[in-house]
Amino acid sequence: MHTKHFLTDKNPYRTYQWTNIQKIEILKKYTLMISSLNASSINVIIDKTFISTGDYHVLENALTYNIQRIENDSQGSWNFLLITDKGRISPMRKTARAIRAYNPIQSQFGGYINKPIKNMIEDVLEKDSQESHFIQICDFISYFVHLYYLTRYKKKELPNRVGKLINREFVGSVMATLSANGILNEKASHEKYGLVIYPKK
């Protein structure tokens, strides 16, 4: 399942010649399948329109915020590792290694304290998304989070080809279903569905 390609009717999905009704049914069943899992998703959004400097590293910052929240969620009771799709492994490994040694967190007393990441037990691992249902599920959730943010926060229309299949209400239904079944980690932030949004305005 490559969600964007599915929604925009690109290959290999176009070759199946599914009707829109069939495609909607597939999306519903896929959403319900994800909702049945014992899983939790932390969703970090980097809004590039909020970036005011030329040296803001989108990937590195997104990964840092995500690792910090996974570490916080573990509360020292379990360990974790990260698996990524192909193509970005070098900067991700560099970033993950760095915050295992130096992870400055703002102190409630002013200034920063160093809280190195301790529960990540391996370097970031790389795997082709075509061979990983785990990555495909993450892709599905992240793309619907993107569509939700686009329509609800940015007040924009869905991309043209996506809008031919689903509407704003369908996006909201997917998010609500994932939320109702505990898939979206809503403790990650005070935003609806726990969305972590940076940079701060």
mmCIF file with all atom_site columns, C-alpha atoms in Angstrom:
data_model
loop_
_atom_site.group_PDB
_atom_site.id
_atom_site.type_symbol
_atom_site.label_atom_id
_atom_site.label_alt_id
_atom_site.label_comp_id
_atom_site.label_asym_id
_atom_site.label_entity_id
_atom_site.label_seq_id
_atom_site.pdbx_PDB_ins_code
_atom_site.Cartn_x
_atom_site.Cartn_y
_atom_site.Cartn_z
_atom_site.occupancy
_atom_site.B_iso_or_equiv
_atom_site.pdbx_formal_charge
_atom_site.auth_seq_id
_atom_site.auth_comp_id
_atom_site.auth_asym_id
_atom_site.auth_atom_id
_atom_site.pdbx_PDB_model_num
ATOM 1   C CA . MET A 1 1   ? 0.000   0.000  0.000   1.00 0.00 ? 1   MET A CA 1
ATOM 2   C CA . HIS A 1 2   ? 1.579   3.230  -1.210  1.00 0.00 ? 2   HIS A CA 1
ATOM 3   C CA . THR A 1 3   ? -1.140  5.603  -0.081  1.00 0.00 ? 3   THR A CA 1
ATOM 4   C CA . LYS A 1 4   ? -0.448  8.636  -2.246  1.00 0.00 ? 4   LYS A CA 1
ATOM 5   C CA . HIS A 1 5   ? -0.187  6.511  -5.390  1.00 0.00 ? 5   HIS A CA 1
ATOM 6   C CA . PHE A 1 6   ? -3.376  4.685  -4.439  1.00 0.00 ? 6   PHE A CA 1
ATOM 7   C CA . LEU A 1 7   ? -5.309  7.922  -3.912  1.00 0.00 ? 7   LEU A CA 1
ATOM 8   C CA . THR A 1 8   ? -4.030  9.492  -7.134  1.00 0.00 ? 8   THR A CA 1
ATOM 9   C CA . ASP A 1 9   ? -4.664  6.371  -9.257  1.00 0.00 ? 9   ASP A CA 1
ATOM 10  C CA . LYS A 1 10  ? -1.048  5.790  -10.226 1.00 0.00 ? 10  LYS A CA 1
ATOM 11  C CA . ASN A 1 11  ? 0.485   2.444  -11.117 1.00 0.00 ? 11  ASN A CA 1
ATOM 12  C CA . PRO A 1 12  ? 0.352   -0.288 -10.049 1.00 0.00 ? 12  PRO A CA 1
ATOM 13  C CA . TYR A 1 13  ? -3.168  0.542  -8.793  1.00 0.00 ? 13  TYR A CA 1
ATOM 14  C CA . ARG A 1 14  ? -4.460  1.920  -12.104 1.00 0.00 ? 14  ARG A CA 1
ATOM 15  C CA . THR A 1 15  ? -3.961  -1.476 -13.758 1.00 0.00 ? 15  THR A CA 1
ATOM 16  C CA . TYR A 1 16  ? -6.591  -3.044 -11.468 1.00 0.00 ? 16  TYR A CA 1
ATOM 17  C CA . GLN A 1 17  ? -9.294  -0.697 -12.798 1.00 0.00 ? 17  GLN A CA 1
ATOM 18  C CA . TRP A 1 18  ? -11.099 -0.543 -9.467  1.00 0.00 ? 18  TRP A CA 1
ATOM 19  C CA . THR A 1 19  ? -14.162 1.675  -9.237  1.00 0.00 ? 19  THR A CA 1
ATOM 20  C CA . ASN A 1 20  ? -14.192 4.574  -6.787  1.00 0.00 ? 20  ASN A CA 1
ATOM 21  C CA . ILE A 1 21  ? -16.619 2.604  -4.618  1.00 0.00 ? 21  ILE A CA 1
ATOM 22  C CA . GLN A 1 22  ? -14.165 -0.309 -4.476  1.00 0.00 ? 22  GLN A CA 1
ATOM 23  C CA . LYS A 1 23  ? -11.283 2.026  -3.655  1.00 0.00 ? 23  LYS A CA 1
ATOM 24  C CA . ILE A 1 24  ? -13.244 3.646  -0.827  1.00 0.00 ? 24  ILE A CA 1
ATOM 25  C CA . GLU A 1 25  ? -14.017 0.193  0.555   1.00 0.00 ? 25  GLU A CA 1
ATOM 26  C CA . ILE A 1 26  ? -10.317 -0.734 0.446   1.00 0.00 ? 26  ILE A CA 1
ATOM 27  C CA . LEU A 1 27  ? -9.421  2.468  2.340   1.00 0.00 ? 27  LEU A CA 1
ATOM 28  C CA . LYS A 1 28  ? -12.060 1.743  4.983   1.00 0.00 ? 28  LYS A CA 1
ATOM 29  C CA . LYS A 1 29  ? -10.886 -1.843 5.468   1.00 0.00 ? 29  LYS A CA 1
ATOM 30  C CA . TYR A 1 30  ? -7.255  -0.769 5.627   1.00 0.00 ? 30  TYR A CA 1
ATOM 31  C CA . THR A 1 31  ? -8.122  1.843  8.257   1.00 0.00 ? 31  THR A CA 1
ATOM 32  C CA . LEU A 1 32  ? -9.989  -0.775 10.313  1.00 0.00 ? 32  LEU A CA 1
ATOM 33  C CA . MET A 1 33  ? -7.084  -3.213 9.978   1.00 0.00 ? 33  MET A CA 1
ATOM 34  C CA . ILE A 1 34  ? -4.672  -0.608 11.362  1.00 0.00 ? 34  ILE A CA 1
ATOM 35  C CA . SER A 1 35  ? -7.148  0.200  14.138  1.00 0.00 ? 35  SER A CA 1
ATOM 36  C CA . SER A 1 36  ? -7.153  -3.443 15.226  1.00 0.00 ? 36  SER A CA 1
ATOM 37  C CA . LEU A 1 37  ? -3.401  -3.444 15.909  1.00 0.00 ? 37  LEU A CA 1
ATOM 38  C CA . ASN A 1 38  ? -1.660  -3.011 19.239  1.00 0.00 ? 38  ASN A CA 1
ATOM 39  C CA . ALA A 1 39  ? 0.184   0.053  17.970  1.00 0.00 ? 39  ALA A CA 1
ATOM 40  C CA . SER A 1 40  ? 0.710   3.730  18.702  1.00 0.00 ? 40  SER A CA 1
ATOM 41  C CA . SER A 1 41  ? 1.595   6.446  16.190  1.00 0.00 ? 41  SER A CA 1
ATOM 42  C CA . ILE A 1 42  ? 3.371   9.711  16.986  1.00 0.00 ? 42  ILE A CA 1
ATOM 43  C CA . ASN A 1 43  ? 2.958   12.203 14.150  1.00 0.00 ? 43  ASN A CA 1
ATOM 44  C CA . VAL A 1 44  ? 5.401   15.095 13.682  1.00 0.00 ? 44  VAL A CA 1
ATOM 45  C CA . ILE A 1 45  ? 4.560   17.856 11.209  1.00 0.00 ? 45  ILE A CA 1
ATOM 46  C CA . ILE A 1 46  ? 7.158   20.341 9.995   1.00 0.00 ? 46  ILE A CA 1
ATOM 47  C CA . ASP A 1 47  ? 5.268   23.263 8.453   1.00 0.00 ? 47  ASP A CA 1
ATOM 48  C CA . LYS A 1 48  ? 7.765   24.809 6.050   1.00 0.00 ? 48  LYS A CA 1
ATOM 49  C CA . THR A 1 49  ? 5.722   28.030 5.872   1.00 0.00 ? 49  THR A CA 1
ATOM 50  C CA . PHE A 1 50  ? 6.707   28.678 9.511   1.00 0.00 ? 50  PHE A CA 1
ATOM 51  C CA . ILE A 1 51  ? 10.452  28.341 8.821   1.00 0.00 ? 51  ILE A CA 1
ATOM 52  C CA . SER A 1 52  ? 12.124  31.736 9.017   1.00 0.00 ? 52  SER A CA 1
ATOM 53  C CA . THR A 1 53  ? 15.796  30.762 8.715   1.00 0.00 ? 53  THR A CA 1
ATOM 54  C CA . GLY A 1 54  ? 17.773  29.179 5.912   1.00 0.00 ? 54  GLY A CA 1
ATOM 55  C CA . ASP A 1 55  ? 19.542  26.653 8.133   1.00 0.00 ? 55  ASP A CA 1
ATOM 56  C CA . TYR A 1 56  ? 16.486  24.743 9.410   1.00 0.00 ? 56  TYR A CA 1
ATOM 57  C CA . HIS A 1 57  ? 17.025  21.006 8.747   1.00 0.00 ? 57  HIS A CA 1
ATOM 58  C CA . VAL A 1 58  ? 13.571  19.523 8.221   1.00 0.00 ? 58  VAL A CA 1
ATOM 59  C CA . LEU A 1 59  ? 14.409  15.802 8.314   1.00 0.00 ? 59  LEU A CA 1
ATOM 60  C CA . GLU A 1 60  ? 16.821  16.052 11.222  1.00 0.00 ? 60  GLU A CA 1
ATOM 61  C CA . ASN A 1 61  ? 14.422  18.118 13.332  1.00 0.00 ? 61  ASN A CA 1
ATOM 62  C CA . ALA A 1 62  ? 11.431  15.900 12.572  1.00 0.00 ? 62  ALA A CA 1
ATOM 63  C CA . LEU A 1 63  ? 13.412  12.802 13.557  1.00 0.00 ? 63  LEU A CA 1
ATOM 64  C CA . THR A 1 64  ? 14.711  14.428 16.749  1.00 0.00 ? 64  THR A CA 1
ATOM 65  C CA . TYR A 1 65  ? 11.215  15.444 17.889  1.00 0.00 ? 65  TYR A CA 1
ATOM 66  C CA . ASN A 1 66  ? 9.929   11.961 17.134  1.00 0.00 ? 66  ASN A CA 1
ATOM 67  C CA . ILE A 1 67  ? 12.705  10.140 18.989  1.00 0.00 ? 67  ILE A CA 1
ATOM 68  C CA . GLN A 1 68  ? 12.292  12.443 22.004  1.00 0.00 ? 68  GLN A CA 1
ATOM 69  C CA . ARG A 1 69  ? 8.599   11.615 22.233  1.00 0.00 ? 69  ARG A CA 1
ATOM 70  C CA . ILE A 1 70  ? 9.129   7.886  21.826  1.00 0.00 ? 70  ILE A CA 1
ATOM 71  C CA . GLU A 1 71  ? 11.722  8.049  24.602  1.00 0.00 ? 71  GLU A CA 1
ATOM 72  C CA . ASN A 1 72  ? 9.322   9.993  26.830  1.00 0.00 ? 72  ASN A CA 1
ATOM 73  C CA . ASP A 1 73  ? 6.506   7.559  26.074  1.00 0.00 ? 73  ASP A CA 1
ATOM 74  C CA . SER A 1 74  ? 8.664   4.587  27.066  1.00 0.00 ? 74  SER A CA 1
ATOM 75  C CA . GLN A 1 75  ? 9.322   6.110  30.513  1.00 0.00 ? 75  GLN A CA 1
ATOM 76  C CA . GLY A 1 76  ? 12.293  3.780  30.748  1.00 0.00 ? 76  GLY A CA 1
ATOM 77  C CA . SER A 1 77  ? 10.090  0.651  30.727  1.00 0.00 ? 77  SER A CA 1
ATOM 78  C CA . TRP A 1 78  ? 10.884  -0.569 27.210  1.00 0.00 ? 78  TRP A CA 1
ATOM 79  C CA . ASN A 1 79  ? 13.497  -0.172 24.505  1.00 0.00 ? 79  ASN A CA 1
ATOM 80  C CA . PHE A 1 80  ? 12.972  0.705  20.863  1.00 0.00 ? 80  PHE A CA 1
ATOM 81  C CA . LEU A 1 81  ? 14.617  0.847  17.458  1.00 0.00 ? 81  LEU A CA 1
ATOM 82  C CA . LEU A 1 82  ? 13.826  2.833  14.311  1.00 0.00 ? 82  LEU A CA 1
ATOM 83  C CA . ILE A 1 83  ? 13.192  1.474  10.822  1.00 0.00 ? 83  ILE A CA 1
ATOM 84  C CA . THR A 1 84  ? 13.094  3.829  7.841   1.00 0.00 ? 84  THR A CA 1
ATOM 85  C CA . ASP A 1 85  ? 12.319  3.609  4.157   1.00 0.00 ? 85  ASP A CA 1
ATOM 86  C CA . LYS A 1 86  ? 15.297  3.706  1.793   1.00 0.00 ? 86  LYS A CA 1
ATOM 87  C CA . GLY A 1 87  ? 17.002  6.901  0.749   1.00 0.00 ? 87  GLY A CA 1
ATOM 88  C CA . ARG A 1 88  ? 17.572  8.935  3.919   1.00 0.00 ? 88  ARG A CA 1
ATOM 89  C CA . ILE A 1 89  ? 19.619  6.659  6.119   1.00 0.00 ? 89  ILE A CA 1
ATOM 90  C CA . SER A 1 90  ? 22.843  8.708  6.379   1.00 0.00 ? 90  SER A CA 1
ATOM 91  C CA . PRO A 1 91  ? 21.415  11.937 7.913   1.00 0.00 ? 91  PRO A CA 1
ATOM 92  C CA . MET A 1 92  ? 19.015  9.913  10.072  1.00 0.00 ? 92  MET A CA 1
ATOM 93  C CA . ARG A 1 93  ? 21.781  7.798  11.563  1.00 0.00 ? 93  ARG A CA 1
ATOM 94  C CA . LYS A 1 94  ? 23.907  10.888 12.172  1.00 0.00 ? 94  LYS A CA 1
ATOM 95  C CA . THR A 1 95  ? 21.035  12.657 13.957  1.00 0.00 ? 95  THR A CA 1
ATOM 96  C CA . ALA A 1 96  ? 20.042  9.636  16.042  1.00 0.00 ? 96  ALA A CA 1
ATOM 97  C CA . ARG A 1 97  ? 23.624  9.018  17.134  1.00 0.00 ? 97  ARG A CA 1
ATOM 98  C CA . ALA A 1 98  ? 24.063  12.673 18.090  1.00 0.00 ? 98  ALA A CA 1
ATOM 99  C CA . ILE A 1 99  ? 21.055  12.850 20.433  1.00 0.00 ? 99  ILE A CA 1
ATOM 100 C CA . ARG A 1 100 ? 22.084  9.619  22.131  1.00 0.00 ? 100 ARG A CA 1
ATOM 101 C CA . ALA A 1 101 ? 24.969  11.689 23.460  1.00 0.00 ? 101 ALA A CA 1
ATOM 102 C CA . TYR A 1 102 ? 23.602  15.236 23.564  1.00 0.00 ? 102 TYR A CA 1
ATOM 103 C CA . ASN A 1 103 ? 19.877  15.972 23.777  1.00 0.00 ? 103 ASN A CA 1
ATOM 104 C CA . PRO A 1 104 ? 19.250  19.432 25.263  1.00 0.00 ? 104 PRO A CA 1
ATOM 105 C CA . ILE A 1 105 ? 15.816  19.810 26.887  1.00 0.00 ? 105 ILE A CA 1
ATOM 106 C CA . GLN A 1 106 ? 14.484  23.118 28.156  1.00 0.00 ? 106 GLN A CA 1
ATOM 107 C CA . SER A 1 107 ? 14.420  23.192 31.942  1.00 0.00 ? 107 SER A CA 1
ATOM 108 C CA . GLN A 1 108 ? 11.456  24.506 33.909  1.00 0.00 ? 108 GLN A CA 1
ATOM 109 C CA . PHE A 1 109 ? 14.010  26.497 35.904  1.00 0.00 ? 109 PHE A CA 1
ATOM 110 C CA . GLY A 1 110 ? 15.440  28.188 32.828  1.00 0.00 ? 110 GLY A CA 1
ATOM 111 C CA . GLY A 1 111 ? 18.160  27.165 30.418  1.00 0.00 ? 111 GLY A CA 1
ATOM 112 C CA . TYR A 1 112 ? 18.669  23.616 29.166  1.00 0.00 ? 112 TYR A CA 1
ATOM 113 C CA . ILE A 1 113 ? 19.638  20.260 30.620  1.00 0.00 ? 113 ILE A CA 1
ATOM 114 C CA . ASN A 1 114 ? 21.151  17.342 28.732  1.00 0.00 ? 114 ASN A CA 1
ATOM 115 C CA . LYS A 1 115 ? 18.936  14.231 28.619  1.00 0.00 ? 115 LYS A CA 1
ATOM 116 C CA . PRO A 1 116 ? 20.650  11.764 26.256  1.00 0.00 ? 116 PRO A CA 1
ATOM 117 C CA . ILE A 1 117 ? 18.436  9.200  24.527  1.00 0.00 ? 117 ILE A CA 1
ATOM 118 C CA . LYS A 1 118 ? 18.989  5.934  26.410  1.00 0.00 ? 118 LYS A CA 1
ATOM 119 C CA . ASN A 1 119 ? 16.319  3.469  25.262  1.00 0.00 ? 119 ASN A CA 1
ATOM 120 C CA . MET A 1 120 ? 17.085  3.375  21.535  1.00 0.00 ? 120 MET A CA 1
ATOM 121 C CA . ILE A 1 121 ? 19.073  0.153  21.264  1.00 0.00 ? 121 ILE A CA 1
ATOM 122 C CA . GLU A 1 122 ? 20.341  0.243  17.659  1.00 0.00 ? 122 GLU A CA 1
ATOM 123 C CA . ASP A 1 123 ? 21.268  2.597  14.854  1.00 0.00 ? 123 ASP A CA 1
ATOM 124 C CA . VAL A 1 124 ? 18.429  3.526  12.516  1.00 0.00 ? 124 VAL A CA 1
ATOM 125 C CA . LEU A 1 125 ? 17.767  0.561  10.222  1.00 0.00 ? 125 LEU A CA 1
ATOM 126 C CA . GLU A 1 126 ? 16.849  0.808  6.530   1.00 0.00 ? 126 GLU A CA 1
ATOM 127 C CA . LYS A 1 127 ? 14.305  -1.343 4.698   1.00 0.00 ? 127 LYS A CA 1
ATOM 128 C CA . ASP A 1 128 ? 12.522  -1.122 1.355   1.00 0.00 ? 128 ASP A CA 1
ATOM 129 C CA . SER A 1 129 ? 8.913   -0.108 2.019   1.00 0.00 ? 129 SER A CA 1
ATOM 130 C CA . GLN A 1 130 ? 7.719   -2.670 -0.547  1.00 0.00 ? 130 GLN A CA 1
ATOM 131 C CA . GLU A 1 131 ? 8.973   -5.369 1.821   1.00 0.00 ? 131 GLU A CA 1
ATOM 132 C CA . SER A 1 132 ? 7.587   -3.873 5.035   1.00 0.00 ? 132 SER A CA 1
ATOM 133 C CA . HIS A 1 133 ? 3.930   -3.754 6.059   1.00 0.00 ? 133 HIS A CA 1
ATOM 134 C CA . PHE A 1 134 ? 5.104   -1.711 9.056   1.00 0.00 ? 134 PHE A CA 1
ATOM 135 C CA . ILE A 1 135 ? 6.436   1.095  6.851   1.00 0.00 ? 135 ILE A CA 1
ATOM 136 C CA . GLN A 1 136 ? 3.366   0.934  4.609   1.00 0.00 ? 136 GLN A CA 1
ATOM 137 C CA . ILE A 1 137 ? 1.099   1.420  7.630   1.00 0.00 ? 137 ILE A CA 1
ATOM 138 C CA . CYS A 1 138 ? 3.216   4.389  8.749   1.00 0.00 ? 138 CYS A CA 1
ATOM 139 C CA . ASP A 1 139 ? 2.938   5.796  5.223   1.00 0.00 ? 139 ASP A CA 1
ATOM 140 C CA . PHE A 1 140 ? -0.862  5.486  5.314   1.00 0.00 ? 140 PHE A CA 1
ATOM 141 C CA . ILE A 1 141 ? -1.178  7.221  8.685   1.00 0.00 ? 141 ILE A CA 1
ATOM 142 C CA . SER A 1 142 ? 1.310   9.966  7.828   1.00 0.00 ? 142 SER A CA 1
ATOM 143 C CA . TYR A 1 143 ? -0.374  10.771 4.515   1.00 0.00 ? 143 TYR A CA 1
ATOM 144 C CA . PHE A 1 144 ? -3.796  11.065 6.121   1.00 0.00 ? 144 PHE A CA 1
ATOM 145 C CA . VAL A 1 145 ? -2.259  13.233 8.865   1.00 0.00 ? 145 VAL A CA 1
ATOM 146 C CA . HIS A 1 146 ? -0.854  15.416 6.070   1.00 0.00 ? 146 HIS A CA 1
ATOM 147 C CA . LEU A 1 147 ? -4.289  15.665 4.412   1.00 0.00 ? 147 LEU A CA 1
ATOM 148 C CA . TYR A 1 148 ? -5.941  16.439 7.757   1.00 0.00 ? 148 TYR A CA 1
ATOM 149 C CA . TYR A 1 149 ? -3.433  19.194 8.519   1.00 0.00 ? 149 TYR A CA 1
ATOM 150 C CA . LEU A 1 150 ? -3.793  20.582 5.002   1.00 0.00 ? 150 LEU A CA 1
ATOM 151 C CA . THR A 1 151 ? -7.594  20.811 5.172   1.00 0.00 ? 151 THR A CA 1
ATOM 152 C CA . ARG A 1 152 ? -8.220  21.597 8.860   1.00 0.00 ? 152 ARG A CA 1
ATOM 153 C CA . TYR A 1 153 ? -5.233  23.719 9.877   1.00 0.00 ? 153 TYR A CA 1
ATOM 154 C CA . LYS A 1 154 ? -4.219  25.309 6.585   1.00 0.00 ? 154 LYS A CA 1
ATOM 155 C CA . LYS A 1 155 ? -7.826  25.541 5.309   1.00 0.00 ? 155 LYS A CA 1
ATOM 156 C CA . LYS A 1 156 ? -6.816  24.311 1.870   1.00 0.00 ? 156 LYS A CA 1
ATOM 157 C CA . GLU A 1 157 ? -8.497  22.006 -0.598  1.00 0.00 ? 157 GLU A CA 1
ATOM 158 C CA . LEU A 1 158 ? -7.362  18.438 -1.151  1.00 0.00 ? 158 LEU A CA 1
ATOM 159 C CA . PRO A 1 159 ? -4.972  17.925 -4.078  1.00 0.00 ? 159 PRO A CA 1
ATOM 160 C CA . ASN A 1 160 ? -7.012  17.641 -7.281  1.00 0.00 ? 160 ASN A CA 1
ATOM 161 C CA . ARG A 1 161 ? -6.476  13.944 -7.963  1.00 0.00 ? 161 ARG A CA 1
ATOM 162 C CA . VAL A 1 162 ? -6.982  13.009 -4.312  1.00 0.00 ? 162 VAL A CA 1
ATOM 163 C CA . GLY A 1 163 ? -10.178 15.094 -4.203  1.00 0.00 ? 163 GLY A CA 1
ATOM 164 C CA . LYS A 1 164 ? -11.647 13.033 -7.044  1.00 0.00 ? 164 LYS A CA 1
ATOM 165 C CA . LEU A 1 165 ? -11.752 10.001 -4.742  1.00 0.00 ? 165 LEU A CA 1
ATOM 166 C CA . ILE A 1 166 ? -12.190 11.285 -1.175  1.00 0.00 ? 166 ILE A CA 1
ATOM 167 C CA . ASN A 1 167 ? -13.309 14.489 0.516   1.00 0.00 ? 167 ASN A CA 1
ATOM 168 C CA . ARG A 1 168 ? -12.477 16.418 3.671   1.00 0.00 ? 168 ARG A CA 1
ATOM 169 C CA . GLU A 1 169 ? -15.073 14.478 5.657   1.00 0.00 ? 169 GLU A CA 1
ATOM 170 C CA . PHE A 1 170 ? -13.537 11.124 4.670   1.00 0.00 ? 170 PHE A CA 1
ATOM 171 C CA . VAL A 1 171 ? -10.131 12.326 5.869   1.00 0.00 ? 171 VAL A CA 1
ATOM 172 C CA . GLY A 1 172 ? -11.720 13.323 9.174   1.00 0.00 ? 172 GLY A CA 1
ATOM 173 C CA . SER A 1 173 ? -13.392 9.905  9.462   1.00 0.00 ? 173 SER A CA 1
ATOM 174 C CA . VAL A 1 174 ? -10.077 8.082  9.004   1.00 0.00 ? 174 VAL A CA 1
ATOM 175 C CA . MET A 1 175 ? -8.458  10.220 11.698  1.00 0.00 ? 175 MET A CA 1
ATOM 176 C CA . ALA A 1 176 ? -11.424 9.776  14.051  1.00 0.00 ? 176 ALA A CA 1
ATOM 177 C CA . THR A 1 177 ? -11.372 5.992  13.569  1.00 0.00 ? 177 THR A CA 1
ATOM 178 C CA . LEU A 1 178 ? -7.647  5.770  14.290  1.00 0.00 ? 178 LEU A CA 1
ATOM 179 C CA . SER A 1 179 ? -8.130  7.990  17.334  1.00 0.00 ? 179 SER A CA 1
ATOM 180 C CA . ALA A 1 180 ? -11.091 6.048  18.723  1.00 0.00 ? 180 ALA A CA 1
ATOM 181 C CA . ASN A 1 181 ? -9.069  2.849  18.614  1.00 0.00 ? 181 ASN A CA 1
ATOM 182 C CA . GLY A 1 182 ? -6.027  4.360  20.341  1.00 0.00 ? 182 GLY A CA 1
ATOM 183 C CA . ILE A 1 183 ? -3.692  4.291  17.341  1.00 0.00 ? 183 ILE A CA 1
ATOM 184 C CA . LEU A 1 184 ? -2.891  8.016  17.449  1.00 0.00 ? 184 LEU A CA 1
ATOM 185 C CA . ASN A 1 185 ? -0.733  8.840  20.478  1.00 0.00 ? 185 ASN A CA 1
ATOM 186 C CA . GLU A 1 186 ? -2.663  11.840 21.760  1.00 0.00 ? 186 GLU A CA 1
ATOM 187 C CA . LYS A 1 187 ? -0.278  12.343 24.687  1.00 0.00 ? 187 LYS A CA 1
ATOM 188 C CA . ALA A 1 188 ? 2.429   13.554 22.291  1.00 0.00 ? 188 ALA A CA 1
ATOM 189 C CA . SER A 1 189 ? 1.090   17.131 22.286  1.00 0.00 ? 189 SER A CA 1
ATOM 190 C CA . HIS A 1 190 ? -1.887  19.288 23.260  1.00 0.00 ? 190 HIS A CA 1
ATOM 191 C CA . GLU A 1 191 ? -3.006  19.513 19.636  1.00 0.00 ? 191 GLU A CA 1
ATOM 192 C CA . LYS A 1 192 ? -5.993  17.475 18.455  1.00 0.00 ? 192 LYS A CA 1
ATOM 193 C CA . TYR A 1 193 ? -4.953  13.861 17.815  1.00 0.00 ? 193 TYR A CA 1
ATOM 194 C CA . GLY A 1 194 ? -1.624  14.602 19.506  1.00 0.00 ? 194 GLY A CA 1
ATOM 195 C CA . LEU A 1 195 ? -0.114  16.177 16.390  1.00 0.00 ? 195 LEU A CA 1
ATOM 196 C CA . VAL A 1 196 ? 3.374   17.571 17.028  1.00 0.00 ? 196 VAL A CA 1
ATOM 197 C CA . ILE A 1 197 ? 3.721   20.757 14.963  1.00 0.00 ? 197 ILE A CA 1
ATOM 198 C CA . TYR A 1 198 ? 6.964   22.669 14.425  1.00 0.00 ? 198 TYR A CA 1
ATOM 199 C CA . PRO A 1 199 ? 8.377   25.264 14.100  1.00 0.00 ? 199 PRO A CA 1
ATOM 200 C CA . LYS A 1 200 ? 6.312   27.036 16.716  1.00 0.00 ? 200 LYS A CA 1
ATOM 201 C CA . LYS A 1 201 ? 4.675   30.226 15.474  1.00 0.00 ? 201 LYS A CA 1
#
